[in-house]
mmCIF file with all atom_site columns, C-alpha atoms in Angstrom:
data_model
loop_
_atom_site.group_PDB
_atom_site.id
_atom_site.type_symbol
_atom_site.label_atom_id
_atom_site.label_alt_id
_atom_site.label_comp_id
_atom_site.label_asym_id
_atom_site.label_entity_id
_atom_site.label_seq_id
_atom_site.pdbx_PDB_ins_code
_atom_site.Cartn_x
_atom_site.Cartn_y
_atom_site.Cartn_z
_atom_site.occupancy
_atom_site.B_iso_or_equiv
_atom_site.pdbx_formal_charge
_atom_site.auth_seq_id
_atom_site.auth_comp_id
_atom_site.auth_asym_id
_atom_site.auth_atom_id
_atom_site.pdbx_PDB_model_num
ATOM 1   C CA . MET A 1 1   ? 44.103  209.994 78.116 1.00 82.00 ? 26  MET A CA 1
ATOM 2   C CA . ASN A 1 2   ? 44.486  213.128 76.024 1.00 84.00 ? 27  ASN A CA 1
ATOM 3   C CA . LYS A 1 3   ? 46.900  214.683 73.510 1.00 89.00 ? 28  LYS A CA 1
ATOM 4   C CA . GLU A 1 4   ? 49.138  215.952 76.305 1.00 90.00 ? 29  GLU A CA 1
ATOM 5   C CA . HIS A 1 5   ? 49.725  212.355 77.385 1.00 89.00 ? 30  HIS A CA 1
ATOM 6   C CA . ILE A 1 6   ? 50.671  211.457 73.797 1.00 91.00 ? 31  ILE A CA 1
ATOM 7   C CA . ASN A 1 7   ? 53.151  214.334 73.614 1.00 90.00 ? 32  ASN A CA 1
ATOM 8   C CA . LYS A 1 8   ? 54.749  213.237 76.891 1.00 89.00 ? 33  LYS A CA 1
ATOM 9   C CA . LEU A 1 9   ? 54.944  209.684 75.568 1.00 87.00 ? 34  LEU A CA 1
ATOM 10  C CA . LYS A 1 10  ? 56.745  210.914 72.449 1.00 90.00 ? 35  LYS A CA 1
ATOM 11  C CA . GLU A 1 11  ? 59.376  212.567 74.647 1.00 89.00 ? 36  GLU A CA 1
ATOM 12  C CA . LYS A 1 12  ? 59.832  209.440 76.744 1.00 86.00 ? 37  LYS A CA 1
ATOM 13  C CA . LEU A 1 13  ? 60.289  207.285 73.655 1.00 88.00 ? 38  LEU A CA 1
ATOM 14  C CA . LYS A 1 14  ? 62.994  209.409 72.049 1.00 86.00 ? 39  LYS A CA 1
ATOM 15  C CA . ASN A 1 15  ? 66.135  207.279 71.648 1.00 81.00 ? 40  ASN A CA 1
ATOM 16  C CA . THR A 1 16  ? 64.644  204.560 73.841 1.00 83.00 ? 41  THR A CA 1
ATOM 17  C CA . THR A 1 17  ? 66.634  201.353 74.273 1.00 82.00 ? 42  THR A CA 1
ATOM 18  C CA . ASN A 1 18  ? 64.099  199.678 76.533 1.00 86.00 ? 43  ASN A CA 1
ATOM 19  C CA . ILE A 1 19  ? 63.896  195.872 76.523 1.00 91.00 ? 44  ILE A CA 1
ATOM 20  C CA . ILE A 1 20  ? 60.320  194.778 77.152 1.00 92.00 ? 45  ILE A CA 1
ATOM 21  C CA . SER A 1 21  ? 59.801  192.425 80.142 1.00 94.00 ? 46  SER A CA 1
ATOM 22  C CA . ARG A 1 22  ? 63.487  192.583 81.063 1.00 94.00 ? 47  ARG A CA 1
ATOM 23  C CA . GLU A 1 23  ? 62.588  191.569 84.632 1.00 93.00 ? 48  GLU A CA 1
ATOM 24  C CA . LYS A 1 24  ? 61.547  188.111 83.383 1.00 94.00 ? 49  LYS A CA 1
ATOM 25  C CA . TYR A 1 25  ? 65.099  187.403 82.214 1.00 95.00 ? 50  TYR A CA 1
ATOM 26  C CA . PHE A 1 26  ? 68.343  186.747 84.041 1.00 96.00 ? 51  PHE A CA 1
ATOM 27  C CA . ASN A 1 27  ? 70.220  190.044 83.671 1.00 98.00 ? 52  ASN A CA 1
ATOM 28  C CA . ALA A 1 28  ? 73.989  190.056 83.452 1.00 98.00 ? 53  ALA A CA 1
ATOM 29  C CA . ALA A 1 29  ? 76.978  191.996 82.137 1.00 98.00 ? 54  ALA A CA 1
ATOM 30  C CA . VAL A 1 30  ? 80.251  190.971 80.512 1.00 98.00 ? 55  VAL A CA 1
ATOM 31  C CA . LEU A 1 31  ? 83.531  192.740 79.792 1.00 99.00 ? 56  LEU A CA 1
ATOM 32  C CA . ILE A 1 32  ? 85.518  191.730 76.717 1.00 99.00 ? 57  ILE A CA 1
ATOM 33  C CA . PRO A 1 33  ? 89.098  192.341 77.930 1.00 98.00 ? 58  PRO A CA 1
ATOM 34  C CA . LEU A 1 34  ? 91.775  193.454 75.482 1.00 98.00 ? 59  LEU A CA 1
ATOM 35  C CA . VAL A 1 35  ? 95.469  193.135 76.323 1.00 98.00 ? 60  VAL A CA 1
ATOM 36  C CA . PHE A 1 36  ? 98.299  194.684 74.282 1.00 97.00 ? 61  PHE A CA 1
ATOM 37  C CA . ILE A 1 37  ? 101.043 192.074 73.892 1.00 94.00 ? 62  ILE A CA 1
ATOM 38  C CA . LYS A 1 38  ? 104.006 192.150 71.493 1.00 91.00 ? 63  LYS A CA 1
ATOM 39  C CA . ASP A 1 39  ? 102.710 195.013 69.368 1.00 94.00 ? 64  ASP A CA 1
ATOM 40  C CA . GLU A 1 40  ? 99.184  193.674 68.898 1.00 95.00 ? 65  GLU A CA 1
ATOM 41  C CA . TYR A 1 41  ? 95.917  193.411 70.779 1.00 95.00 ? 66  TYR A CA 1
ATOM 42  C CA . HIS A 1 42  ? 94.664  190.112 72.171 1.00 97.00 ? 67  HIS A CA 1
ATOM 43  C CA . PHE A 1 43  ? 91.352  188.987 73.601 1.00 98.00 ? 68  PHE A CA 1
ATOM 44  C CA . LEU A 1 44  ? 91.736  187.630 77.140 1.00 98.00 ? 69  LEU A CA 1
ATOM 45  C CA . PHE A 1 45  ? 89.686  184.550 78.000 1.00 98.00 ? 70  PHE A CA 1
ATOM 46  C CA . GLU A 1 46  ? 88.944  182.529 81.117 1.00 97.00 ? 71  GLU A CA 1
ATOM 47  C CA . LYS A 1 47  ? 88.741  178.779 81.415 1.00 96.00 ? 72  LYS A CA 1
ATOM 48  C CA . ARG A 1 48  ? 85.955  178.537 83.982 1.00 94.00 ? 73  ARG A CA 1
ATOM 49  C CA . ALA A 1 49  ? 86.432  176.406 87.087 1.00 90.00 ? 74  ALA A CA 1
ATOM 50  C CA . LYS A 1 50  ? 85.011  172.902 86.831 1.00 90.00 ? 75  LYS A CA 1
ATOM 51  C CA . ASN A 1 51  ? 82.382  173.015 89.572 1.00 85.00 ? 76  ASN A CA 1
ATOM 52  C CA . ILE A 1 52  ? 80.565  176.262 88.760 1.00 85.00 ? 77  ILE A CA 1
ATOM 53  C CA . ARG A 1 53  ? 77.763  177.109 86.333 1.00 81.00 ? 78  ARG A CA 1
ATOM 54  C CA . GLN A 1 54  ? 78.966  176.456 82.765 1.00 78.00 ? 79  GLN A CA 1
ATOM 55  C CA . GLY A 1 55  ? 82.027  174.863 84.308 1.00 77.00 ? 80  GLY A CA 1
ATOM 56  C CA . SER A 1 56  ? 85.130  174.158 82.192 1.00 87.00 ? 81  SER A CA 1
ATOM 57  C CA . GLU A 1 57  ? 83.875  176.390 79.378 1.00 95.00 ? 82  GLU A CA 1
ATOM 58  C CA . ILE A 1 58  ? 85.723  179.342 77.852 1.00 97.00 ? 83  ILE A CA 1
ATOM 59  C CA . SER A 1 59  ? 84.256  182.777 78.532 1.00 97.00 ? 84  SER A CA 1
ATOM 60  C CA . PHE A 1 60  ? 84.897  186.446 79.164 1.00 98.00 ? 85  PHE A CA 1
ATOM 61  C CA . PRO A 1 61  ? 84.609  187.758 82.747 1.00 98.00 ? 86  PRO A CA 1
ATOM 62  C CA . GLY A 1 62  ? 81.094  188.668 83.782 1.00 97.00 ? 87  GLY A CA 1
ATOM 63  C CA . GLY A 1 63  ? 78.082  187.697 85.828 1.00 96.00 ? 88  GLY A CA 1
ATOM 64  C CA . GLY A 1 64  ? 74.653  188.558 87.126 1.00 97.00 ? 89  GLY A CA 1
ATOM 65  C CA . PHE A 1 65  ? 73.453  192.025 88.060 1.00 98.00 ? 90  PHE A CA 1
ATOM 66  C CA . GLU A 1 66  ? 73.273  192.355 91.860 1.00 97.00 ? 91  GLU A CA 1
ATOM 67  C CA . LYS A 1 67  ? 71.301  194.732 94.070 1.00 93.00 ? 92  LYS A CA 1
ATOM 68  C CA . GLY A 1 68  ? 74.420  196.644 95.051 1.00 95.00 ? 93  GLY A CA 1
ATOM 69  C CA . ASP A 1 69  ? 75.382  197.340 91.439 1.00 96.00 ? 94  ASP A CA 1
ATOM 70  C CA . LYS A 1 70  ? 74.602  200.883 90.307 1.00 97.00 ? 95  LYS A CA 1
ATOM 71  C CA . SER A 1 71  ? 74.690  199.970 86.616 1.00 97.00 ? 96  SER A CA 1
ATOM 72  C CA . PHE A 1 72  ? 75.384  197.091 84.260 1.00 98.00 ? 97  PHE A CA 1
ATOM 73  C CA . LEU A 1 73  ? 78.809  198.592 83.603 1.00 98.00 ? 98  LEU A CA 1
ATOM 74  C CA . GLY A 1 74  ? 79.360  198.421 87.346 1.00 98.00 ? 99  GLY A CA 1
ATOM 75  C CA . THR A 1 75  ? 78.440  194.728 87.211 1.00 98.00 ? 100 THR A CA 1
ATOM 76  C CA . ALA A 1 76  ? 80.944  194.083 84.423 1.00 98.00 ? 101 ALA A CA 1
ATOM 77  C CA . ILE A 1 77  ? 83.734  195.883 86.266 1.00 98.00 ? 102 ILE A CA 1
ATOM 78  C CA . ARG A 1 78  ? 82.972  194.191 89.596 1.00 98.00 ? 103 ARG A CA 1
ATOM 79  C CA . GLU A 1 79  ? 82.971  190.741 88.035 1.00 98.00 ? 104 GLU A CA 1
ATOM 80  C CA . THR A 1 80  ? 86.191  191.453 86.130 1.00 98.00 ? 105 THR A CA 1
ATOM 81  C CA . LYS A 1 81  ? 87.913  192.604 89.314 1.00 98.00 ? 106 LYS A CA 1
ATOM 82  C CA . GLU A 1 82  ? 86.705  189.555 91.245 1.00 97.00 ? 107 GLU A CA 1
ATOM 83  C CA . GLU A 1 83  ? 87.432  186.946 88.593 1.00 97.00 ? 108 GLU A CA 1
ATOM 84  C CA . LEU A 1 84  ? 90.765  188.255 87.293 1.00 98.00 ? 109 LEU A CA 1
ATOM 85  C CA . GLY A 1 85  ? 92.140  189.737 90.505 1.00 98.00 ? 110 GLY A CA 1
ATOM 86  C CA . ILE A 1 86  ? 92.807  193.137 88.947 1.00 98.00 ? 111 ILE A CA 1
ATOM 87  C CA . GLU A 1 87  ? 92.414  196.649 90.336 1.00 98.00 ? 112 GLU A CA 1
ATOM 88  C CA . GLU A 1 88  ? 89.732  198.869 88.837 1.00 97.00 ? 113 GLU A CA 1
ATOM 89  C CA . ASP A 1 89  ? 92.233  201.564 87.852 1.00 97.00 ? 114 ASP A CA 1
ATOM 90  C CA . LYS A 1 90  ? 93.815  199.044 85.483 1.00 98.00 ? 115 LYS A CA 1
ATOM 91  C CA . ILE A 1 91  ? 90.536  198.521 83.590 1.00 98.00 ? 116 ILE A CA 1
ATOM 92  C CA . ASP A 1 92  ? 90.073  201.104 80.830 1.00 98.00 ? 117 ASP A CA 1
ATOM 93  C CA . VAL A 1 93  ? 86.505  200.735 79.572 1.00 98.00 ? 118 VAL A CA 1
ATOM 94  C CA . ILE A 1 94  ? 86.230  201.623 75.871 1.00 97.00 ? 119 ILE A CA 1
ATOM 95  C CA . GLY A 1 95  ? 82.459  201.363 75.634 1.00 97.00 ? 120 GLY A CA 1
ATOM 96  C CA . LYS A 1 96  ? 79.401  199.172 75.238 1.00 97.00 ? 121 LYS A CA 1
ATOM 97  C CA . ILE A 1 97  ? 79.134  197.046 72.105 1.00 96.00 ? 122 ILE A CA 1
ATOM 98  C CA . GLY A 1 98  ? 75.521  195.978 72.580 1.00 95.00 ? 123 GLY A CA 1
ATOM 99  C CA . SER A 1 99  ? 72.910  193.899 74.398 1.00 96.00 ? 124 SER A CA 1
ATOM 100 C CA . TYR A 1 100 ? 72.990  190.131 73.924 1.00 97.00 ? 125 TYR A CA 1
ATOM 101 C CA . ILE A 1 101 ? 69.676  188.277 74.113 1.00 95.00 ? 126 ILE A CA 1
ATOM 102 C CA . GLY A 1 102 ? 70.566  184.696 74.996 1.00 92.00 ? 127 GLY A CA 1
ATOM 103 C CA . ARG A 1 103 ? 68.701  181.667 73.743 1.00 85.00 ? 128 ARG A CA 1
ATOM 104 C CA . GLN A 1 104 ? 68.450  180.389 77.321 1.00 85.00 ? 129 GLN A CA 1
ATOM 105 C CA . GLY A 1 105 ? 66.556  183.382 78.713 1.00 91.00 ? 130 GLY A CA 1
ATOM 106 C CA . ILE A 1 106 ? 69.379  185.759 79.556 1.00 96.00 ? 131 ILE A CA 1
ATOM 107 C CA . ILE A 1 107 ? 70.091  189.386 78.676 1.00 98.00 ? 132 ILE A CA 1
ATOM 108 C CA . VAL A 1 108 ? 73.744  190.388 78.778 1.00 98.00 ? 133 VAL A CA 1
ATOM 109 C CA . GLU A 1 109 ? 75.017  193.953 78.486 1.00 98.00 ? 134 GLU A CA 1
ATOM 110 C CA . VAL A 1 110 ? 78.363  193.635 76.728 1.00 98.00 ? 135 VAL A CA 1
ATOM 111 C CA . TYR A 1 111 ? 81.256  196.058 77.231 1.00 98.00 ? 136 TYR A CA 1
ATOM 112 C CA . ILE A 1 112 ? 84.780  196.105 75.858 1.00 98.00 ? 137 ILE A CA 1
ATOM 113 C CA . GLY A 1 113 ? 87.859  197.480 77.577 1.00 98.00 ? 138 GLY A CA 1
ATOM 114 C CA . GLU A 1 114 ? 91.624  197.343 77.794 1.00 98.00 ? 139 GLU A CA 1
ATOM 115 C CA . LEU A 1 115 ? 93.482  195.857 80.748 1.00 98.00 ? 140 LEU A CA 1
ATOM 116 C CA . LYS A 1 116 ? 96.472  198.043 81.564 1.00 98.00 ? 141 LYS A CA 1
ATOM 117 C CA . ILE A 1 117 ? 98.888  195.194 82.168 1.00 97.00 ? 142 ILE A CA 1
ATOM 118 C CA . ASN A 1 118 ? 102.095 194.079 80.473 1.00 93.00 ? 143 ASN A CA 1
ATOM 119 C CA . ASP A 1 119 ? 101.653 190.373 81.089 1.00 94.00 ? 144 ASP A CA 1
ATOM 120 C CA . ILE A 1 120 ? 98.804  188.100 82.180 1.00 96.00 ? 145 ILE A CA 1
ATOM 121 C CA . ASN A 1 121 ? 100.995 186.949 85.072 1.00 95.00 ? 146 ASN A CA 1
ATOM 122 C CA . GLU A 1 122 ? 100.121 190.272 86.704 1.00 97.00 ? 147 GLU A CA 1
ATOM 123 C CA . LEU A 1 123 ? 96.600  188.911 87.193 1.00 98.00 ? 148 LEU A CA 1
ATOM 124 C CA . ASN A 1 124 ? 95.528  186.897 90.222 1.00 97.00 ? 149 ASN A CA 1
ATOM 125 C CA . PRO A 1 125 ? 92.459  184.900 89.070 1.00 96.00 ? 150 PRO A CA 1
ATOM 126 C CA . GLU A 1 126 ? 89.923  183.735 91.659 1.00 95.00 ? 151 GLU A CA 1
ATOM 127 C CA . VAL A 1 127 ? 90.585  179.978 91.801 1.00 94.00 ? 152 VAL A CA 1
ATOM 128 C CA . THR A 1 128 ? 87.012  179.083 92.791 1.00 95.00 ? 153 THR A CA 1
ATOM 129 C CA . GLU A 1 129 ? 85.737  180.624 89.566 1.00 94.00 ? 154 GLU A CA 1
ATOM 130 C CA . VAL A 1 130 ? 88.628  180.544 87.109 1.00 96.00 ? 155 VAL A CA 1
ATOM 131 C CA . ASP A 1 131 ? 90.860  177.607 86.225 1.00 96.00 ? 156 ASP A CA 1
ATOM 132 C CA . TYR A 1 132 ? 93.260  179.711 84.154 1.00 96.00 ? 157 TYR A CA 1
ATOM 133 C CA . VAL A 1 133 ? 93.383  182.640 81.723 1.00 97.00 ? 158 VAL A CA 1
ATOM 134 C CA . PHE A 1 134 ? 94.928  182.938 78.274 1.00 97.00 ? 159 PHE A CA 1
ATOM 135 C CA . THR A 1 135 ? 95.022  185.370 75.373 1.00 97.00 ? 160 THR A CA 1
ATOM 136 C CA . VAL A 1 136 ? 94.485  185.030 71.633 1.00 97.00 ? 161 VAL A CA 1
ATOM 137 C CA . PRO A 1 137 ? 95.427  187.695 69.055 1.00 97.00 ? 162 PRO A CA 1
ATOM 138 C CA . ILE A 1 138 ? 92.382  189.436 67.622 1.00 96.00 ? 163 ILE A CA 1
ATOM 139 C CA . ASP A 1 139 ? 93.834  188.855 64.150 1.00 94.00 ? 164 ASP A CA 1
ATOM 140 C CA . TYR A 1 140 ? 93.425  185.107 64.670 1.00 96.00 ? 165 TYR A CA 1
ATOM 141 C CA . PHE A 1 141 ? 89.647  185.416 64.647 1.00 96.00 ? 166 PHE A CA 1
ATOM 142 C CA . LYS A 1 142 ? 89.735  187.626 61.563 1.00 92.00 ? 167 LYS A CA 1
ATOM 143 C CA . THR A 1 143 ? 91.221  184.738 59.592 1.00 91.00 ? 168 THR A CA 1
ATOM 144 C CA . GLN A 1 144 ? 89.360  181.783 61.125 1.00 92.00 ? 169 GLN A CA 1
ATOM 145 C CA . GLU A 1 145 ? 85.954  180.775 59.826 1.00 93.00 ? 170 GLU A CA 1
ATOM 146 C CA . PRO A 1 146 ? 83.977  179.256 62.710 1.00 96.00 ? 171 PRO A CA 1
ATOM 147 C CA . LYS A 1 147 ? 82.378  175.849 62.435 1.00 97.00 ? 172 LYS A CA 1
ATOM 148 C CA . LYS A 1 148 ? 78.593  176.010 62.603 1.00 97.00 ? 173 LYS A CA 1
ATOM 149 C CA . TYR A 1 149 ? 76.215  173.597 64.321 1.00 98.00 ? 174 TYR A CA 1
ATOM 150 C CA . SER A 1 150 ? 72.558  173.840 65.265 1.00 96.00 ? 175 SER A CA 1
ATOM 151 C CA . VAL A 1 151 ? 70.206  172.742 68.025 1.00 94.00 ? 176 VAL A CA 1
ATOM 152 C CA . ARG A 1 152 ? 66.413  172.782 68.180 1.00 93.00 ? 177 ARG A CA 1
ATOM 153 C CA . LEU A 1 153 ? 64.619  174.814 70.825 1.00 91.00 ? 178 LEU A CA 1
ATOM 154 C CA . GLU A 1 154 ? 61.142  173.844 72.010 1.00 92.00 ? 179 GLU A CA 1
ATOM 155 C CA . GLN A 1 155 ? 58.616  175.478 74.305 1.00 94.00 ? 180 GLN A CA 1
ATOM 156 C CA . GLN A 1 156 ? 57.595  172.775 76.778 1.00 95.00 ? 181 GLN A CA 1
ATOM 157 C CA . PRO A 1 157 ? 54.303  173.226 78.691 1.00 97.00 ? 182 PRO A CA 1
ATOM 158 C CA . TYR A 1 158 ? 55.202  170.267 80.930 1.00 97.00 ? 183 TYR A CA 1
ATOM 159 C CA . TYR A 1 159 ? 58.172  168.090 81.848 1.00 96.00 ? 184 TYR A CA 1
ATOM 160 C CA . THR A 1 160 ? 58.948  164.876 83.713 1.00 96.00 ? 185 THR A CA 1
ATOM 161 C CA . ASP A 1 161 ? 61.059  165.258 86.854 1.00 96.00 ? 186 ASP A CA 1
ATOM 162 C CA . GLU A 1 162 ? 63.730  162.861 88.131 1.00 95.00 ? 187 GLU A CA 1
ATOM 163 C CA . LYS A 1 163 ? 61.074  160.836 90.023 1.00 96.00 ? 188 LYS A CA 1
ATOM 164 C CA . GLY A 1 164 ? 58.947  160.338 86.924 1.00 96.00 ? 189 GLY A CA 1
ATOM 165 C CA . ASN A 1 165 ? 56.297  162.871 87.901 1.00 97.00 ? 190 ASN A CA 1
ATOM 166 C CA . VAL A 1 166 ? 54.794  164.991 85.141 1.00 96.00 ? 191 VAL A CA 1
ATOM 167 C CA . ILE A 1 167 ? 55.023  168.661 86.127 1.00 97.00 ? 192 ILE A CA 1
ATOM 168 C CA . ASN A 1 168 ? 52.456  170.766 84.298 1.00 97.00 ? 193 ASN A CA 1
ATOM 169 C CA . LEU A 1 169 ? 53.745  174.307 83.836 1.00 97.00 ? 194 LEU A CA 1
ATOM 170 C CA . LEU A 1 170 ? 51.125  175.653 81.464 1.00 98.00 ? 195 LEU A CA 1
ATOM 171 C CA . PRO A 1 171 ? 47.546  174.297 81.790 1.00 97.00 ? 196 PRO A CA 1
ATOM 172 C CA . SER A 1 172 ? 46.915  174.737 78.077 1.00 97.00 ? 197 SER A CA 1
ATOM 173 C CA . LYS A 1 173 ? 43.716  172.665 77.936 1.00 96.00 ? 198 LYS A CA 1
ATOM 174 C CA . GLU A 1 174 ? 42.152  174.307 80.994 1.00 96.00 ? 199 GLU A CA 1
ATOM 175 C CA . LEU A 1 175 ? 42.927  177.744 79.596 1.00 98.00 ? 200 LEU A CA 1
ATOM 176 C CA . GLY A 1 176 ? 41.325  176.831 76.304 1.00 98.00 ? 201 GLY A CA 1
ATOM 177 C CA . LEU A 1 177 ? 44.473  177.489 74.305 1.00 98.00 ? 202 LEU A CA 1
ATOM 178 C CA . PRO A 1 178 ? 44.730  176.122 70.744 1.00 97.00 ? 203 PRO A CA 1
ATOM 179 C CA . GLN A 1 179 ? 45.584  172.413 70.416 1.00 96.00 ? 204 GLN A CA 1
ATOM 180 C CA . LYS A 1 180 ? 49.166  173.057 69.305 1.00 95.00 ? 205 LYS A CA 1
ATOM 181 C CA . TYR A 1 181 ? 50.001  174.420 72.778 1.00 96.00 ? 206 TYR A CA 1
ATOM 182 C CA . HIS A 1 182 ? 48.922  171.206 74.552 1.00 96.00 ? 207 HIS A CA 1
ATOM 183 C CA . GLU A 1 183 ? 52.215  169.560 73.580 1.00 96.00 ? 208 GLU A CA 1
ATOM 184 C CA . PRO A 1 184 ? 55.756  170.929 73.122 1.00 95.00 ? 209 PRO A CA 1
ATOM 185 C CA . TRP A 1 185 ? 55.780  173.404 70.256 1.00 95.00 ? 210 TRP A CA 1
ATOM 186 C CA . GLY A 1 186 ? 58.235  175.480 68.291 1.00 89.00 ? 211 GLY A CA 1
ATOM 187 C CA . GLY A 1 187 ? 61.223  173.334 67.484 1.00 86.00 ? 212 GLY A CA 1
ATOM 188 C CA . LYS A 1 188 ? 63.090  176.194 65.823 1.00 89.00 ? 213 LYS A CA 1
ATOM 189 C CA . SER A 1 189 ? 66.682  175.436 64.856 1.00 93.00 ? 214 SER A CA 1
ATOM 190 C CA . VAL A 1 190 ? 69.241  177.947 66.088 1.00 93.00 ? 215 VAL A CA 1
ATOM 191 C CA . GLU A 1 191 ? 72.824  178.124 64.901 1.00 96.00 ? 216 GLU A CA 1
ATOM 192 C CA . PHE A 1 192 ? 75.952  178.221 67.063 1.00 96.00 ? 217 PHE A CA 1
ATOM 193 C CA . ASP A 1 193 ? 79.462  179.258 65.996 1.00 97.00 ? 218 ASP A CA 1
ATOM 194 C CA . PHE A 1 194 ? 82.469  177.276 67.227 1.00 98.00 ? 219 PHE A CA 1
ATOM 195 C CA . TYR A 1 195 ? 86.088  178.491 67.231 1.00 98.00 ? 220 TYR A CA 1
ATOM 196 C CA . ARG A 1 196 ? 88.902  176.023 67.936 1.00 97.00 ? 221 ARG A CA 1
ATOM 197 C CA . VAL A 1 197 ? 91.619  177.594 70.096 1.00 95.00 ? 222 VAL A CA 1
ATOM 198 C CA . ASN A 1 198 ? 94.354  175.883 72.132 1.00 90.00 ? 223 ASN A CA 1
ATOM 199 C CA . ASN A 1 199 ? 92.549  172.527 71.917 1.00 92.00 ? 224 ASN A CA 1
ATOM 200 C CA . GLU A 1 200 ? 89.425  174.156 73.360 1.00 94.00 ? 225 GLU A CA 1
ATOM 201 C CA . TRP A 1 201 ? 86.105  175.121 71.799 1.00 97.00 ? 226 TRP A CA 1
ATOM 202 C CA . ILE A 1 202 ? 84.925  178.709 72.156 1.00 98.00 ? 227 ILE A CA 1
ATOM 203 C CA . TRP A 1 203 ? 81.254  178.734 71.278 1.00 97.00 ? 228 TRP A CA 1
ATOM 204 C CA . GLY A 1 204 ? 77.781  180.015 72.062 1.00 95.00 ? 229 GLY A CA 1
ATOM 205 C CA . MET A 1 205 ? 77.463  183.431 73.639 1.00 96.00 ? 230 MET A CA 1
ATOM 206 C CA . THR A 1 206 ? 81.228  184.015 73.795 1.00 97.00 ? 231 THR A CA 1
ATOM 207 C CA . ALA A 1 207 ? 81.672  183.202 70.102 1.00 98.00 ? 232 ALA A CA 1
ATOM 208 C CA . ASP A 1 208 ? 78.837  185.585 69.209 1.00 97.00 ? 233 ASP A CA 1
ATOM 209 C CA . MET A 1 209 ? 80.505  188.352 71.212 1.00 98.00 ? 234 MET A CA 1
ATOM 210 C CA . ILE A 1 210 ? 83.823  187.714 69.469 1.00 97.00 ? 235 ILE A CA 1
ATOM 211 C CA . LYS A 1 211 ? 82.168  188.032 66.057 1.00 95.00 ? 236 LYS A CA 1
ATOM 212 C CA . GLU A 1 212 ? 80.460  191.276 67.029 1.00 95.00 ? 237 GLU A CA 1
ATOM 213 C CA . ALA A 1 213 ? 83.664  192.738 68.471 1.00 96.00 ? 238 ALA A CA 1
ATOM 214 C CA . ILE A 1 214 ? 85.846  191.959 65.454 1.00 93.00 ? 239 ILE A CA 1
ATOM 215 C CA . GLN A 1 215 ? 83.263  193.528 63.170 1.00 92.00 ? 240 GLN A CA 1
ATOM 216 C CA . LEU A 1 216 ? 83.485  196.728 65.207 1.00 92.00 ? 241 LEU A CA 1
ATOM 217 C CA . ILE A 1 217 ? 87.257  196.815 65.624 1.00 85.00 ? 242 ILE A CA 1
ATOM 218 C CA . ASP A 1 218 ? 89.056  198.306 62.620 1.00 68.00 ? 243 ASP A CA 1
ATOM 219 C CA . ILE A 1 219 ? 92.353  196.490 62.935 1.00 50.00 ? 244 ILE A CA 1
ATOM 220 C CA . GLU A 1 220 ? 93.668  197.658 59.593 1.00 50.00 ? 245 GLU A CA 1
ATOM 221 C CA . LYS A 1 221 ? 93.874  201.367 60.464 1.00 49.00 ? 246 LYS A CA 1
#
């Protein structure tokens, strides 16, 4: 390695947004849909179908990156089309608001866009994935302080399966790792925001995305 390699590295690292070891995470994309109703913008939400992953929870449309997707934006648009039953020419992407690193080992590229519809009845949600859709004025979240609760996250080198067998994931002793890694470690408390809307709780990743979006949207001007 010589100085030329260092100079090339400097060029590569200009404005880098690389996420280290991304391939070890579940990679996904989400679109935060905005709908203009009665002279104000609303967020559009999905109530997820009961028998799918994270069933019966409230979310924005989105899903995992697939081999056929050319980009994460392509993933977000594809999932929005599939879940909401909307044509691509009615999705006006405003931009990307950021990358969400989930507590459960997921990286989500988050976009925001406007749905060019006059009423949510123009949508045809996919019934196997979506129970129903609804909208909430953005202003609502500007005035509501979310409730906050915490959970503790641990790194577990082993676990007990449903048959009572101990499954050793990390042979800490054999590897000669320090004693603290022979048993579950960490136990860091992480905070979750909860918004109460239409007798439903919007929380976790979706609540975090709402907070980020309303901080970026200048409603007053």
